[in-house]
PDB file of C-alpha atoms and ligand atoms in Angstrom:
ATOM      1  CA  UNK A   1     -18.563  -6.378  -8.471  1.00 93.00           C
ATOM      2  CA  UNK A   2     -20.912  -6.310  -5.611  1.00 95.00           C
ATOM      3  CA  UNK A   3     -24.130  -4.419  -6.018  1.00 96.00           C
ATOM      4  CA  UNK A   4     -26.052  -3.411  -3.062  1.00 96.00           C
ATOM      5  CA  UNK A   5     -29.324  -1.855  -2.996  1.00 97.00           C
ATOM      6  CA  UNK A   6     -30.195   0.825  -0.521  1.00 97.00           C
ATOM      7  CA  UNK A   7     -33.212   2.311  -2.209  1.00 98.00           C
ATOM      8  CA  UNK A   8     -35.628   0.807  -4.847  1.00 98.00           C
ATOM      9  CA  UNK A   9     -38.771   2.986  -4.508  1.00 98.00           C
ATOM     10  CA  UNK A  10     -39.616   5.550  -7.144  1.00 98.00           C
ATOM     11  CA  UNK A  11     -41.110   9.111  -6.808  1.00 97.00           C
ATOM     12  CA  UNK A  12     -41.376   9.530  -3.176  1.00 98.00           C
ATOM     13  CA  UNK A  13     -40.448   7.333  -0.023  1.00 98.00           C
ATOM     14  CA  UNK A  14     -43.018   4.933   0.877  1.00 98.00           C
ATOM     15  CA  UNK A  15     -42.564   3.573   4.363  1.00 97.00           C
ATOM     16  CA  UNK A  16     -44.990   1.373   6.067  1.00 97.00           C
ATOM     17  CA  UNK A  17     -46.168  -2.282   6.738  1.00 97.00           C
ATOM     18  CA  UNK A  18     -46.837  -2.774   2.943  1.00 98.00           C
ATOM     19  CA  UNK A  19     -43.471  -1.897   1.608  1.00 97.00           C
ATOM     20  CA  UNK A  20     -41.260  -3.921   4.025  1.00 96.00           C
ATOM     21  CA  UNK A  21     -40.270  -6.800   1.372  1.00 96.00           C
ATOM     22  CA  UNK A  22     -39.049  -4.289  -1.336  1.00 97.00           C
ATOM     23  CA  UNK A  23     -38.497  -1.092   0.747  1.00 97.00           C
ATOM     24  CA  UNK A  24     -39.549   2.332   0.963  1.00 98.00           C
ATOM     25  CA  UNK A  25     -36.328   4.344   0.508  1.00 98.00           C
ATOM     26  CA  UNK A  26     -35.863   6.048  -2.824  1.00 98.00           C
ATOM     27  CA  UNK A  27     -33.002   5.014  -5.288  1.00 98.00           C
ATOM     28  CA  UNK A  28     -29.379   4.438  -4.062  1.00 98.00           C
ATOM     29  CA  UNK A  29     -27.169   1.730  -5.337  1.00 98.00           C
ATOM     30  CA  UNK A  30     -23.705   1.117  -4.177  1.00 98.00           C
ATOM     31  CA  UNK A  31     -21.076  -0.801  -6.325  1.00 97.00           C
ATOM     32  CA  UNK A  32     -18.051  -2.259  -4.676  1.00 96.00           C
ATOM     33  CA  UNK A  33     -15.427  -3.316  -7.078  1.00 96.00           C
ATOM     34  CA  UNK A  34     -12.692  -5.773  -6.420  1.00 92.00           C
ATOM     35  CA  UNK A  35      -9.996  -3.170  -6.118  1.00 91.00           C
ATOM     36  CA  UNK A  36     -12.107  -1.864  -3.230  1.00 93.00           C
ATOM     37  CA  UNK A  37     -13.256   1.126  -5.115  1.00 96.00           C
ATOM     38  CA  UNK A  38     -16.788   2.452  -4.333  1.00 97.00           C
ATOM     39  CA  UNK A  39     -19.325   3.953  -6.840  1.00 98.00           C
ATOM     40  CA  UNK A  40     -22.778   5.233  -5.535  1.00 98.00           C
ATOM     41  CA  UNK A  41     -25.614   5.763  -7.961  1.00 98.00           C
ATOM     42  CA  UNK A  42     -28.001   8.406  -6.872  1.00 98.00           C
ATOM     43  CA  UNK A  43     -28.660  10.127  -3.517  1.00 98.00           C
ATOM     44  CA  UNK A  44     -32.191   9.140  -2.688  1.00 98.00           C
ATOM     45  CA  UNK A  45     -33.388   8.575   0.837  1.00 98.00           C
ATOM     46  CA  UNK A  46     -31.548   5.124   0.759  1.00 98.00           C
ATOM     47  CA  UNK A  47     -28.269   6.895   0.827  1.00 98.00           C
ATOM     48  CA  UNK A  48     -28.942   7.801   4.523  1.00 98.00           C
ATOM     49  CA  UNK A  49     -28.753   4.061   5.421  1.00 97.00           C
ATOM     50  CA  UNK A  50     -25.507   3.676   3.595  1.00 97.00           C
ATOM     51  CA  UNK A  51     -23.948   6.598   5.607  1.00 97.00           C
ATOM     52  CA  UNK A  52     -24.770   4.724   8.617  1.00 96.00           C
ATOM     53  CA  UNK A  53     -23.275   1.498   7.309  1.00 96.00           C
ATOM     54  CA  UNK A  54     -20.159   3.454   6.424  1.00 96.00           C
ATOM     55  CA  UNK A  55     -20.205   4.858   9.975  1.00 95.00           C
ATOM     56  CA  UNK A  56     -20.349   1.605  11.663  1.00 94.00           C
ATOM     57  CA  UNK A  57     -17.346   0.597   9.452  1.00 92.00           C
ATOM     58  CA  UNK A  58     -15.335   3.525  10.835  1.00 91.00           C
ATOM     59  CA  UNK A  59     -13.117   3.922   7.641  1.00 87.00           C
ATOM     60  CA  UNK A  60     -12.659   7.189   5.656  1.00 91.00           C
ATOM     61  CA  UNK A  61     -15.087   7.655   2.911  1.00 96.00           C
ATOM     62  CA  UNK A  62     -14.070   8.226  -0.742  1.00 97.00           C
ATOM     63  CA  UNK A  63     -16.427   7.564  -3.777  1.00 98.00           C
ATOM     64  CA  UNK A  64     -17.852   8.355  -7.138  1.00 98.00           C
ATOM     65  CA  UNK A  65     -21.313   9.659  -6.801  1.00 98.00           C
ATOM     66  CA  UNK A  66     -22.948   9.198 -10.254  1.00 98.00           C
ATOM     67  CA  UNK A  67     -26.097  11.173 -10.372  1.00 98.00           C
ATOM     68  CA  UNK A  68     -28.817  10.014 -12.927  1.00 98.00           C
ATOM     69  CA  UNK A  69     -30.810  13.205 -12.881  1.00 98.00           C
ATOM     70  CA  UNK A  70     -32.175  16.026 -11.177  1.00 95.00           C
ATOM     71  CA  UNK A  71     -35.589  14.743  -9.861  1.00 97.00           C
ATOM     72  CA  UNK A  72     -35.897  15.302  -6.110  1.00 95.00           C
ATOM     73  CA  UNK A  73     -36.469  11.333  -5.105  1.00 98.00           C
ATOM     74  CA  UNK A  74     -32.771  10.995  -6.504  1.00 98.00           C
ATOM     75  CA  UNK A  75     -31.217  13.783  -4.607  1.00 96.00           C
ATOM     76  CA  UNK A  76     -33.064  14.383  -1.339  1.00 94.00           C
ATOM     77  CA  UNK A  77     -31.139  12.043   0.730  1.00 97.00           C
ATOM     78  CA  UNK A  78     -27.751  13.630   0.529  1.00 97.00           C
ATOM     79  CA  UNK A  79     -28.343  16.144   3.410  1.00 97.00           C
ATOM     80  CA  UNK A  80     -28.974  13.007   5.646  1.00 97.00           C
ATOM     81  CA  UNK A  81     -25.911  11.337   4.559  1.00 98.00           C
ATOM     82  CA  UNK A  82     -23.666  11.674   7.515  1.00 97.00           C
ATOM     83  CA  UNK A  83     -20.125  11.312   5.774  1.00 98.00           C
ATOM     84  CA  UNK A  84     -20.867  14.914   4.102  1.00 98.00           C
ATOM     85  CA  UNK A  85     -19.981  16.363   7.510  1.00 98.00           C
ATOM     86  CA  UNK A  86     -16.652  14.739   8.104  1.00 97.00           C
ATOM     87  CA  UNK A  87     -13.627  16.291   7.056  1.00 97.00           C
ATOM     88  CA  UNK A  88     -11.919  13.187   5.644  1.00 97.00           C
ATOM     89  CA  UNK A  89     -14.638  12.172   3.235  1.00 98.00           C
ATOM     90  CA  UNK A  90     -14.152  12.840  -0.711  1.00 98.00           C
ATOM     91  CA  UNK A  91     -16.948  12.549  -2.999  1.00 98.00           C
ATOM     92  CA  UNK A  92     -16.388  12.991  -6.894  1.00 97.00           C
ATOM     93  CA  UNK A  93     -19.788  13.870  -8.326  1.00 97.00           C
ATOM     94  CA  UNK A  94     -20.370  12.693 -12.055  1.00 98.00           C
ATOM     95  CA  UNK A  95     -23.422  12.006 -14.097  1.00 98.00           C
ATOM     96  CA  UNK A  96     -26.303  14.228 -15.336  1.00 97.00           C
ATOM     97  CA  UNK A  97     -24.463  17.680 -15.658  1.00 94.00           C
ATOM     98  CA  UNK A  98     -27.309  19.747 -14.287  1.00 95.00           C
ATOM     99  CA  UNK A  99     -27.840  17.293 -11.150  1.00 93.00           C
ATOM    100  CA  UNK A 100     -24.864  18.899  -9.208  1.00 92.00           C
ATOM    101  CA  UNK A 101     -26.508  22.222  -9.548  1.00 91.00           C
ATOM    102  CA  UNK A 102     -29.926  20.907  -8.561  1.00 93.00           C
ATOM    103  CA  UNK A 103     -28.219  19.096  -5.507  1.00 92.00           C
ATOM    104  CA  UNK A 104     -26.455  22.150  -4.149  1.00 91.00           C
ATOM    105  CA  UNK A 105     -29.794  24.165  -4.354  1.00 91.00           C
ATOM    106  CA  UNK A 106     -31.236  21.630  -1.859  1.00 92.00           C
ATOM    107  CA  UNK A 107     -28.963  23.318   0.765  1.00 94.00           C
ATOM    108  CA  UNK A 108     -29.543  26.807   2.126  1.00 94.00           C
ATOM    109  CA  UNK A 109     -28.387  29.719  -0.046  1.00 91.00           C
ATOM    110  CA  UNK A 110     -27.940  32.323   2.698  1.00 90.00           C
ATOM    111  CA  UNK A 111     -30.851  34.329   1.019  1.00 91.00           C
ATOM    112  CA  UNK A 112     -33.808  32.575   2.505  1.00 89.00           C
ATOM    113  CA  UNK A 113     -33.892  29.815  -0.297  1.00 91.00           C
ATOM    114  CA  UNK A 114     -33.202  26.078  -0.331  1.00 91.00           C
ATOM    115  CA  UNK A 115     -34.648  23.103   1.523  1.00 92.00           C
ATOM    116  CA  UNK A 116     -32.217  22.484   4.308  1.00 94.00           C
ATOM    117  CA  UNK A 117     -30.792  24.447   6.996  1.00 95.00           C
ATOM    118  CA  UNK A 118     -27.094  24.270   6.118  1.00 96.00           C
ATOM    119  CA  UNK A 119     -25.593  25.767   3.285  1.00 96.00           C
ATOM    120  CA  UNK A 120     -23.383  23.646   0.792  1.00 94.00           C
ATOM    121  CA  UNK A 121     -20.218  25.457   1.602  1.00 93.00           C
ATOM    122  CA  UNK A 122     -20.637  24.466   5.350  1.00 95.00           C
ATOM    123  CA  UNK A 123     -20.402  20.754   4.539  1.00 97.00           C
ATOM    124  CA  UNK A 124     -16.926  19.560   5.922  1.00 98.00           C
ATOM    125  CA  UNK A 125     -16.525  16.649   3.080  1.00 98.00           C
ATOM    126  CA  UNK A 126     -14.544  17.525   0.000  1.00 98.00           C
ATOM    127  CA  UNK A 127     -17.138  17.416  -2.770  1.00 97.00           C
ATOM    128  CA  UNK A 128     -16.078  17.910  -6.274  1.00 96.00           C
ATOM    129  CA  UNK A 129     -18.227  18.158  -9.518  1.00 96.00           C
ATOM    130  CA  UNK A 130     -16.211  16.422 -12.284  1.00 96.00           C
ATOM    131  CA  UNK A 131     -18.768  16.430 -14.940  1.00 95.00           C
ATOM    132  CA  UNK A 132     -17.081  13.613 -16.926  1.00 96.00           C
ATOM    133  CA  UNK A 133     -19.082  10.890 -17.989  1.00 97.00           C
ATOM    134  CA  UNK A 134     -21.921  12.582 -19.818  1.00 96.00           C
ATOM    135  CA  UNK A 135     -19.225  13.738 -22.336  1.00 96.00           C
ATOM    136  CA  UNK A 136     -17.654  10.222 -22.926  1.00 96.00           C
ATOM    137  CA  UNK A 137     -16.810   7.090 -21.238  1.00 96.00           C
ATOM    138  CA  UNK A 138     -15.246   7.412 -17.679  1.00 96.00           C
ATOM    139  CA  UNK A 139     -12.203   5.040 -17.661  1.00 94.00           C
ATOM    140  CA  UNK A 140     -10.767   4.307 -14.274  1.00 93.00           C
ATOM    141  CA  UNK A 141      -8.019   1.637 -13.811  1.00 90.00           C
ATOM    142  CA  UNK A 142     -10.711  -1.049 -12.790  1.00 93.00           C
ATOM    143  CA  UNK A 143     -13.928   0.105 -14.213  1.00 96.00           C
ATOM    144  CA  UNK A 144     -15.225   1.527 -17.473  1.00 98.00           C
ATOM    145  CA  UNK A 145     -18.397   3.464 -17.105  1.00 98.00           C
ATOM    146  CA  UNK A 146     -20.429   4.607 -20.070  1.00 98.00           C
ATOM    147  CA  UNK A 147     -23.784   6.998 -19.780  1.00 98.00           C
ATOM    148  CA  UNK A 148     -26.680   7.004 -22.104  1.00 98.00           C
ATOM    149  CA  UNK A 149     -29.329   9.879 -22.123  1.00 98.00           C
ATOM    150  CA  UNK A 150     -32.790   8.163 -21.522  1.00 98.00           C
ATOM    151  CA  UNK A 151     -36.391   9.184 -22.083  1.00 98.00           C
ATOM    152  CA  UNK A 152     -37.288  11.157 -19.285  1.00 98.00           C
ATOM    153  CA  UNK A 153     -38.987  14.575 -18.656  1.00 97.00           C
ATOM    154  CA  UNK A 154     -35.971  17.104 -17.983  1.00 96.00           C
ATOM    155  CA  UNK A 155     -33.363  14.418 -18.776  1.00 97.00           C
ATOM    156  CA  UNK A 156     -31.858  11.405 -17.173  1.00 98.00           C
ATOM    157  CA  UNK A 157     -28.733   9.186 -17.705  1.00 98.00           C
ATOM    158  CA  UNK A 158     -28.419   5.449 -17.645  1.00 98.00           C
ATOM    159  CA  UNK A 159     -25.085   3.844 -16.811  1.00 98.00           C
ATOM    160  CA  UNK A 160     -23.182   0.857 -18.107  1.00 98.00           C
ATOM    161  CA  UNK A 161     -20.355  -0.043 -15.645  1.00 98.00           C
ATOM    162  CA  UNK A 162     -17.921  -2.964 -16.640  1.00 97.00           C
ATOM    163  CA  UNK A 163     -15.330  -4.418 -14.428  1.00 96.00           C
ATOM    164  CA  UNK A 164     -13.346  -7.059 -16.298  1.00 93.00           C
ATOM    165  CA  UNK A 165     -15.880  -9.371 -18.007  1.00 92.00           C
ATOM    166  CA  UNK A 166     -18.732  -8.278 -15.915  1.00 95.00           C
ATOM    167  CA  UNK A 167     -21.146  -5.691 -16.593  1.00 97.00           C
ATOM    168  CA  UNK A 168     -23.861  -4.032 -15.032  1.00 98.00           C
ATOM    169  CA  UNK A 169     -26.488  -1.734 -16.745  1.00 98.00           C
ATOM    170  CA  UNK A 170     -28.619   0.599 -14.456  1.00 98.00           C
ATOM    171  CA  UNK A 171     -31.434   2.530 -16.086  1.00 98.00           C
ATOM    172  CA  UNK A 172     -33.841   4.094 -13.856  1.00 98.00           C
ATOM    173  CA  UNK A 173     -36.456   6.719 -14.842  1.00 98.00           C
ATOM    174  CA  UNK A 174     -36.848   5.666 -18.543  1.00 98.00           C
ATOM    175  CA  UNK A 175     -39.813   5.662 -20.627  1.00 98.00           C
ATOM    176  CA  UNK A 176     -38.928   2.598 -23.154  1.00 98.00           C
ATOM    177  CA  UNK A 177     -42.026   3.322 -25.307  1.00 94.00           C
ATOM    178  CA  UNK A 178     -41.796   7.237 -25.443  1.00 96.00           C
ATOM    179  CA  UNK A 179     -43.028   8.409 -28.880  1.00 93.00           C
ATOM    180  CA  UNK A 180     -40.493  10.400 -30.605  1.00 95.00           C
ATOM    181  CA  UNK A 181     -37.774   9.601 -27.964  1.00 97.00           C
ATOM    182  CA  UNK A 182     -34.583   7.646 -28.038  1.00 98.00           C
ATOM    183  CA  UNK A 183     -35.581   4.273 -30.016  1.00 97.00           C
ATOM    184  CA  UNK A 184     -35.933   1.016 -28.367  1.00 98.00           C
ATOM    185  CA  UNK A 185     -33.069  -0.389 -30.424  1.00 98.00           C
ATOM    186  CA  UNK A 186     -30.612   1.955 -28.566  1.00 98.00           C
ATOM    187  CA  UNK A 187     -31.331   0.653 -25.290  1.00 98.00           C
ATOM    188  CA  UNK A 188     -31.028  -2.821 -26.656  1.00 98.00           C
ATOM    189  CA  UNK A 189     -27.552  -2.105 -27.737  1.00 98.00           C
ATOM    190  CA  UNK A 190     -26.632  -0.210 -24.433  1.00 98.00           C
ATOM    191  CA  UNK A 191     -27.745  -3.360 -22.325  1.00 98.00           C
ATOM    192  CA  UNK A 192     -26.484  -5.953 -24.637  1.00 98.00           C
ATOM    193  CA  UNK A 193     -25.383  -9.070 -23.055  1.00 97.00           C
ATOM    194  CA  UNK A 194     -24.842  -7.519 -19.558  1.00 97.00           C
ATOM    195  CA  UNK A 195     -25.004  -9.677 -16.612  1.00 95.00           C
ATOM    196  CA  UNK A 196     -27.420  -7.557 -14.603  1.00 96.00           C
ATOM    197  CA  UNK A 197     -29.893  -4.966 -15.935  1.00 98.00           C
ATOM    198  CA  UNK A 198     -31.472  -2.865 -13.195  1.00 98.00           C
ATOM    199  CA  UNK A 199     -34.414  -1.171 -15.180  1.00 98.00           C
ATOM    200  CA  UNK A 200     -37.453   1.244 -14.224  1.00 98.00           C
ATOM    201  CA  UNK A 201     -40.710  -0.760 -14.262  1.00 98.00           C
ATOM    202  CA  UNK A 202     -42.959   1.744 -12.355  1.00 98.00           C
ATOM    203  CA  UNK A 203     -46.087   1.421 -14.194  1.00 98.00           C
ATOM    204  CA  UNK A 204     -48.642  -1.600 -15.125  1.00 98.00           C
ATOM    205  CA  UNK A 205     -49.448  -1.706 -18.846  1.00 98.00           C
ATOM    206  CA  UNK A 206     -52.993  -0.499 -17.714  1.00 98.00           C
ATOM    207  CA  UNK A 207     -51.691   2.496 -16.167  1.00 98.00           C
ATOM    208  CA  UNK A 208     -49.649   3.649 -19.088  1.00 97.00           C
ATOM    209  CA  UNK A 209     -52.347   5.716 -20.827  1.00 96.00           C
ATOM    210  CA  UNK A 210     -52.657   7.911 -18.006  1.00 97.00           C
ATOM    211  CA  UNK A 211     -48.942   8.281 -17.432  1.00 97.00           C
ATOM    212  CA  UNK A 212     -47.605   8.514 -20.886  1.00 96.00           C
ATOM    213  CA  UNK A 213     -44.883  11.270 -21.007  1.00 96.00           C
ATOM    214  CA  UNK A 214     -44.108  10.830 -17.327  1.00 97.00           C
ATOM    215  CA  UNK A 215     -41.042   9.020 -18.050  1.00 98.00           C
ATOM    216  CA  UNK A 216     -41.305   5.543 -16.790  1.00 98.00           C
ATOM    217  CA  UNK A 217     -41.793   2.004 -18.279  1.00 98.00           C
ATOM    218  CA  UNK A 218     -43.826  -1.235 -17.585  1.00 98.00           C
ATOM    219  CA  UNK A 219     -42.418  -4.568 -16.433  1.00 98.00           C
ATOM    220  CA  UNK A 220     -43.729  -5.710 -19.969  1.00 98.00           C
ATOM    221  CA  UNK A 221     -41.219  -3.051 -21.686  1.00 98.00           C
ATOM    222  CA  UNK A 222     -38.375  -3.967 -19.310  1.00 98.00           C
ATOM    223  CA  UNK A 223     -38.646  -7.557 -19.899  1.00 98.00           C
ATOM    224  CA  UNK A 224     -38.860  -7.203 -23.578  1.00 98.00           C
ATOM    225  CA  UNK A 225     -35.521  -5.165 -23.317  1.00 98.00           C
ATOM    226  CA  UNK A 226     -33.721  -7.625 -21.088  1.00 98.00           C
ATOM    227  CA  UNK A 227     -34.822 -10.498 -23.498  1.00 98.00           C
ATOM    228  CA  UNK A 228     -33.766  -8.867 -27.020  1.00 98.00           C
ATOM    229  CA  UNK A 229     -30.509  -7.582 -25.236  1.00 98.00           C
ATOM    230  CA  UNK A 230     -29.422 -11.072 -24.022  1.00 97.00           C
ATOM    231  CA  UNK A 231     -29.336 -10.012 -20.489  1.00 97.00           C
ATOM    232  CA  UNK A 232     -28.655 -12.594 -17.872  1.00 95.00           C
ATOM    233  CA  UNK A 233     -30.645 -11.157 -15.197  1.00 95.00           C
ATOM    234  CA  UNK A 234     -33.027  -8.409 -14.696  1.00 97.00           C
ATOM    235  CA  UNK A 235     -34.123  -6.472 -11.596  1.00 97.00           C
ATOM    236  CA  UNK A 236     -37.362  -4.175 -11.838  1.00 98.00           C
ATOM    237  CA  UNK A 237     -36.827  -1.143  -9.878  1.00 98.00           C
ATOM    238  CA  UNK A 238     -38.276   2.500  -9.354  1.00 98.00           C
ATOM    239  CA  UNK A 239     -41.432   0.687  -7.540  1.00 98.00           C
ATOM    240  CA  UNK A 240     -44.455   3.025  -7.633  1.00 98.00           C
ATOM    241  CA  UNK A 241     -45.130   4.413  -4.274  1.00 98.00           C
ATOM    242  CA  UNK A 242     -48.533   3.077  -4.113  1.00 98.00           C
ATOM    243  CA  UNK A 243     -47.493  -0.398  -4.838  1.00 98.00           C
ATOM    244  CA  UNK A 244     -47.542  -3.039  -2.050  1.00 98.00           C
ATOM    245  CA  UNK A 245     -45.277  -5.905  -1.776  1.00 98.00           C
ATOM    246  CA  UNK A 246     -48.080  -7.975  -2.603  1.00 98.00           C
ATOM    247  CA  UNK A 247     -48.613  -6.256  -5.917  1.00 98.00           C
ATOM    248  CA  UNK A 248     -44.692  -6.004  -6.570  1.00 98.00           C
ATOM    249  CA  UNK A 249     -44.678  -9.994  -6.047  1.00 98.00           C
ATOM    250  CA  UNK A 250     -47.520  -9.942  -8.692  1.00 98.00           C
ATOM    251  CA  UNK A 251     -45.597  -7.906 -11.198  1.00 98.00           C
ATOM    252  CA  UNK A 252     -42.557 -10.254 -10.976  1.00 98.00           C
ATOM    253  CA  UNK A 253     -44.865 -13.346 -11.477  1.00 98.00           C
ATOM    254  CA  UNK A 254     -46.313 -11.833 -14.539  1.00 98.00           C
ATOM    255  CA  UNK A 255     -42.958 -10.554 -15.784  1.00 98.00           C
ATOM    256  CA  UNK A 256     -41.448 -14.335 -15.473  1.00 97.00           C
ATOM    257  CA  UNK A 257     -44.607 -15.571 -17.079  1.00 98.00           C
ATOM    258  CA  UNK A 258     -43.626 -13.555 -20.334  1.00 98.00           C
ATOM    259  CA  UNK A 259     -40.438 -15.324 -20.845  1.00 97.00           C
ATOM    260  CA  UNK A 260     -41.378 -18.722 -19.550  1.00 96.00           C
ATOM    261  CA  UNK A 261     -39.797 -21.621 -21.610  1.00 94.00           C
ATOM    262  CA  UNK A 262     -37.592 -19.266 -23.629  1.00 93.00           C
ATOM    263  CA  UNK A 263     -34.278 -20.474 -24.212  1.00 91.00           C
ATOM    264  CA  UNK A 264     -31.715 -18.087 -22.393  1.00 91.00           C
ATOM    265  CA  UNK A 265     -34.404 -16.079 -20.786  1.00 95.00           C
ATOM    266  CA  UNK A 266     -33.303 -13.692 -18.315  1.00 96.00           C
ATOM    267  CA  UNK A 267     -33.931 -14.494 -14.712  1.00 95.00           C
ATOM    268  CA  UNK A 268     -36.260 -11.827 -13.182  1.00 97.00           C
ATOM    269  CA  UNK A 269     -36.928 -10.380  -9.786  1.00 96.00           C
ATOM    270  CA  UNK A 270     -37.887  -7.031  -8.229  1.00 97.00           C
ATOM    271  CA  UNK A 271     -35.219  -4.995  -6.751  1.00 97.00           C
ATOM    272  CA  UNK A 272     -35.182  -5.177  -2.857  1.00 96.00           C
ATOM    273  CA  UNK A 273     -33.836  -2.554  -0.548  1.00 97.00           C
ATOM    274  CA  UNK A 274     -31.051  -4.290   1.641  1.00 95.00           C
ATOM    275  CA  UNK A 275     -30.207  -7.030  -0.970  1.00 94.00           C
ATOM    276  CA  UNK A 276     -26.640  -7.452  -2.446  1.00 93.00           C
ATOM    277  CA  UNK A 277     -25.794  -9.221  -5.844  1.00 92.00           C
ATOM    278  CA  UNK A 278     -22.486 -10.338  -6.772  1.00 91.00           C
ATOM    279  CA  UNK A 279     -21.256 -10.546 -10.360  1.00 87.00           C
ATOM    280  CA  UNK A 280     -20.523 -12.836 -12.155  1.00 70.00           C
ATOM    281  CA  UNK A 281     -22.299 -15.388 -10.160  1.00 62.00           C
ATOM    282  CA  UNK A 282     -25.114 -12.981  -9.617  1.00 56.00           C
ATOM    283  CA  UNK A 283     -26.295 -14.621  -6.327  1.00 56.00           C
ATOM    284  CA  UNK A 284     -29.015 -12.592  -4.977  1.00 56.00           C
ATOM    285  CA  UNK A 285     -28.369 -12.373  -1.194  1.00 54.00           C
ATOM    286  CA  UNK A 286     -31.253 -10.568   0.381  1.00 54.00           C
ATOM    287  CA  UNK A 287     -29.100  -9.226   3.390  1.00 52.00           C
ATOM    288  CA  UNK A 288     -31.096  -6.836   4.989  1.00 52.00           C
ATOM    289  CA  UNK A 289     -29.829  -7.935   8.313  1.00 47.00           C
ATOM    290  CA  UNK A 290     -26.285  -7.567   7.474  1.00 49.00           C
ATOM    291  CA  UNK A 291     -26.790  -4.163   5.855  1.00 50.00           C
ATOM    292  CA  UNK A 292     -29.250  -2.714   8.545  1.00 48.00           C
ATOM    293  CA  UNK A 293     -27.448  -3.833  11.681  1.00 40.00           C
TER     294      UNK A 293
HETATM  295 ZN1   ZN B   1     -37.367   8.800  -9.971  1.00 87.77          ZN
HETATM  296 ZN1   ZN B   2     -37.276  11.150 -12.613  1.00 87.77          ZN
END
């Protein structure tokens, strides 16, 4: 399983000189299985560069698109994803049940509403809403995908993908410490022993009182989850749009200190736009050059 990060920023794109290292595009993750099957999680602005990458490859495009939830930072890249304008593209949309409706509303509805000049039914790609994984595991020949409803306003899904013995858990937009929300133990079970956990760590502990109920976690909470679940590697993601590269590096340093000297401590880093990770080796290859020719 290869995991490529096309967007790691939370809430709104944050381009500029202070976000070059970890990236300014919003959430989009590409997963390539050994069979060649492609799965994409979320259609944040990072999906535009994925489209350019696929265009450069020249092959026809077919994949599952798992949408975590409705919020704009996870949907707004799709109108700029070139393969939706190609006849031989096929996209199977799954994930949060209301996200497909929200996504189609981005496009022109011919009554003066929408956020984009093209109507959804004018797209040349075959786009089908299969609405499967929220109702139970989606089992394909080569991959087993489970979803978990997480703590986020208006709802959100986390995903667990297993290919053979290797497991990725992706949970963006989740407030681990939400009062009255899904208990912490459920997340520990969901992430149990995975090779790689990619989890929301938008806020600093001192920012939390002002953002309680906004549906995001701190690096401390994400590290605690990774440690209790026996996760091998943790990537902190959904970086706050106001967070500079220097500040993200500081978060990584503090996060590593929390588990320093512990036996079987998870390896910790921040999710970097343009990086690829391979399971089971989980070799981090910041390959911006390869992904952005
Ligand atoms: Zn978000
Ligand atoms: Zn959200």
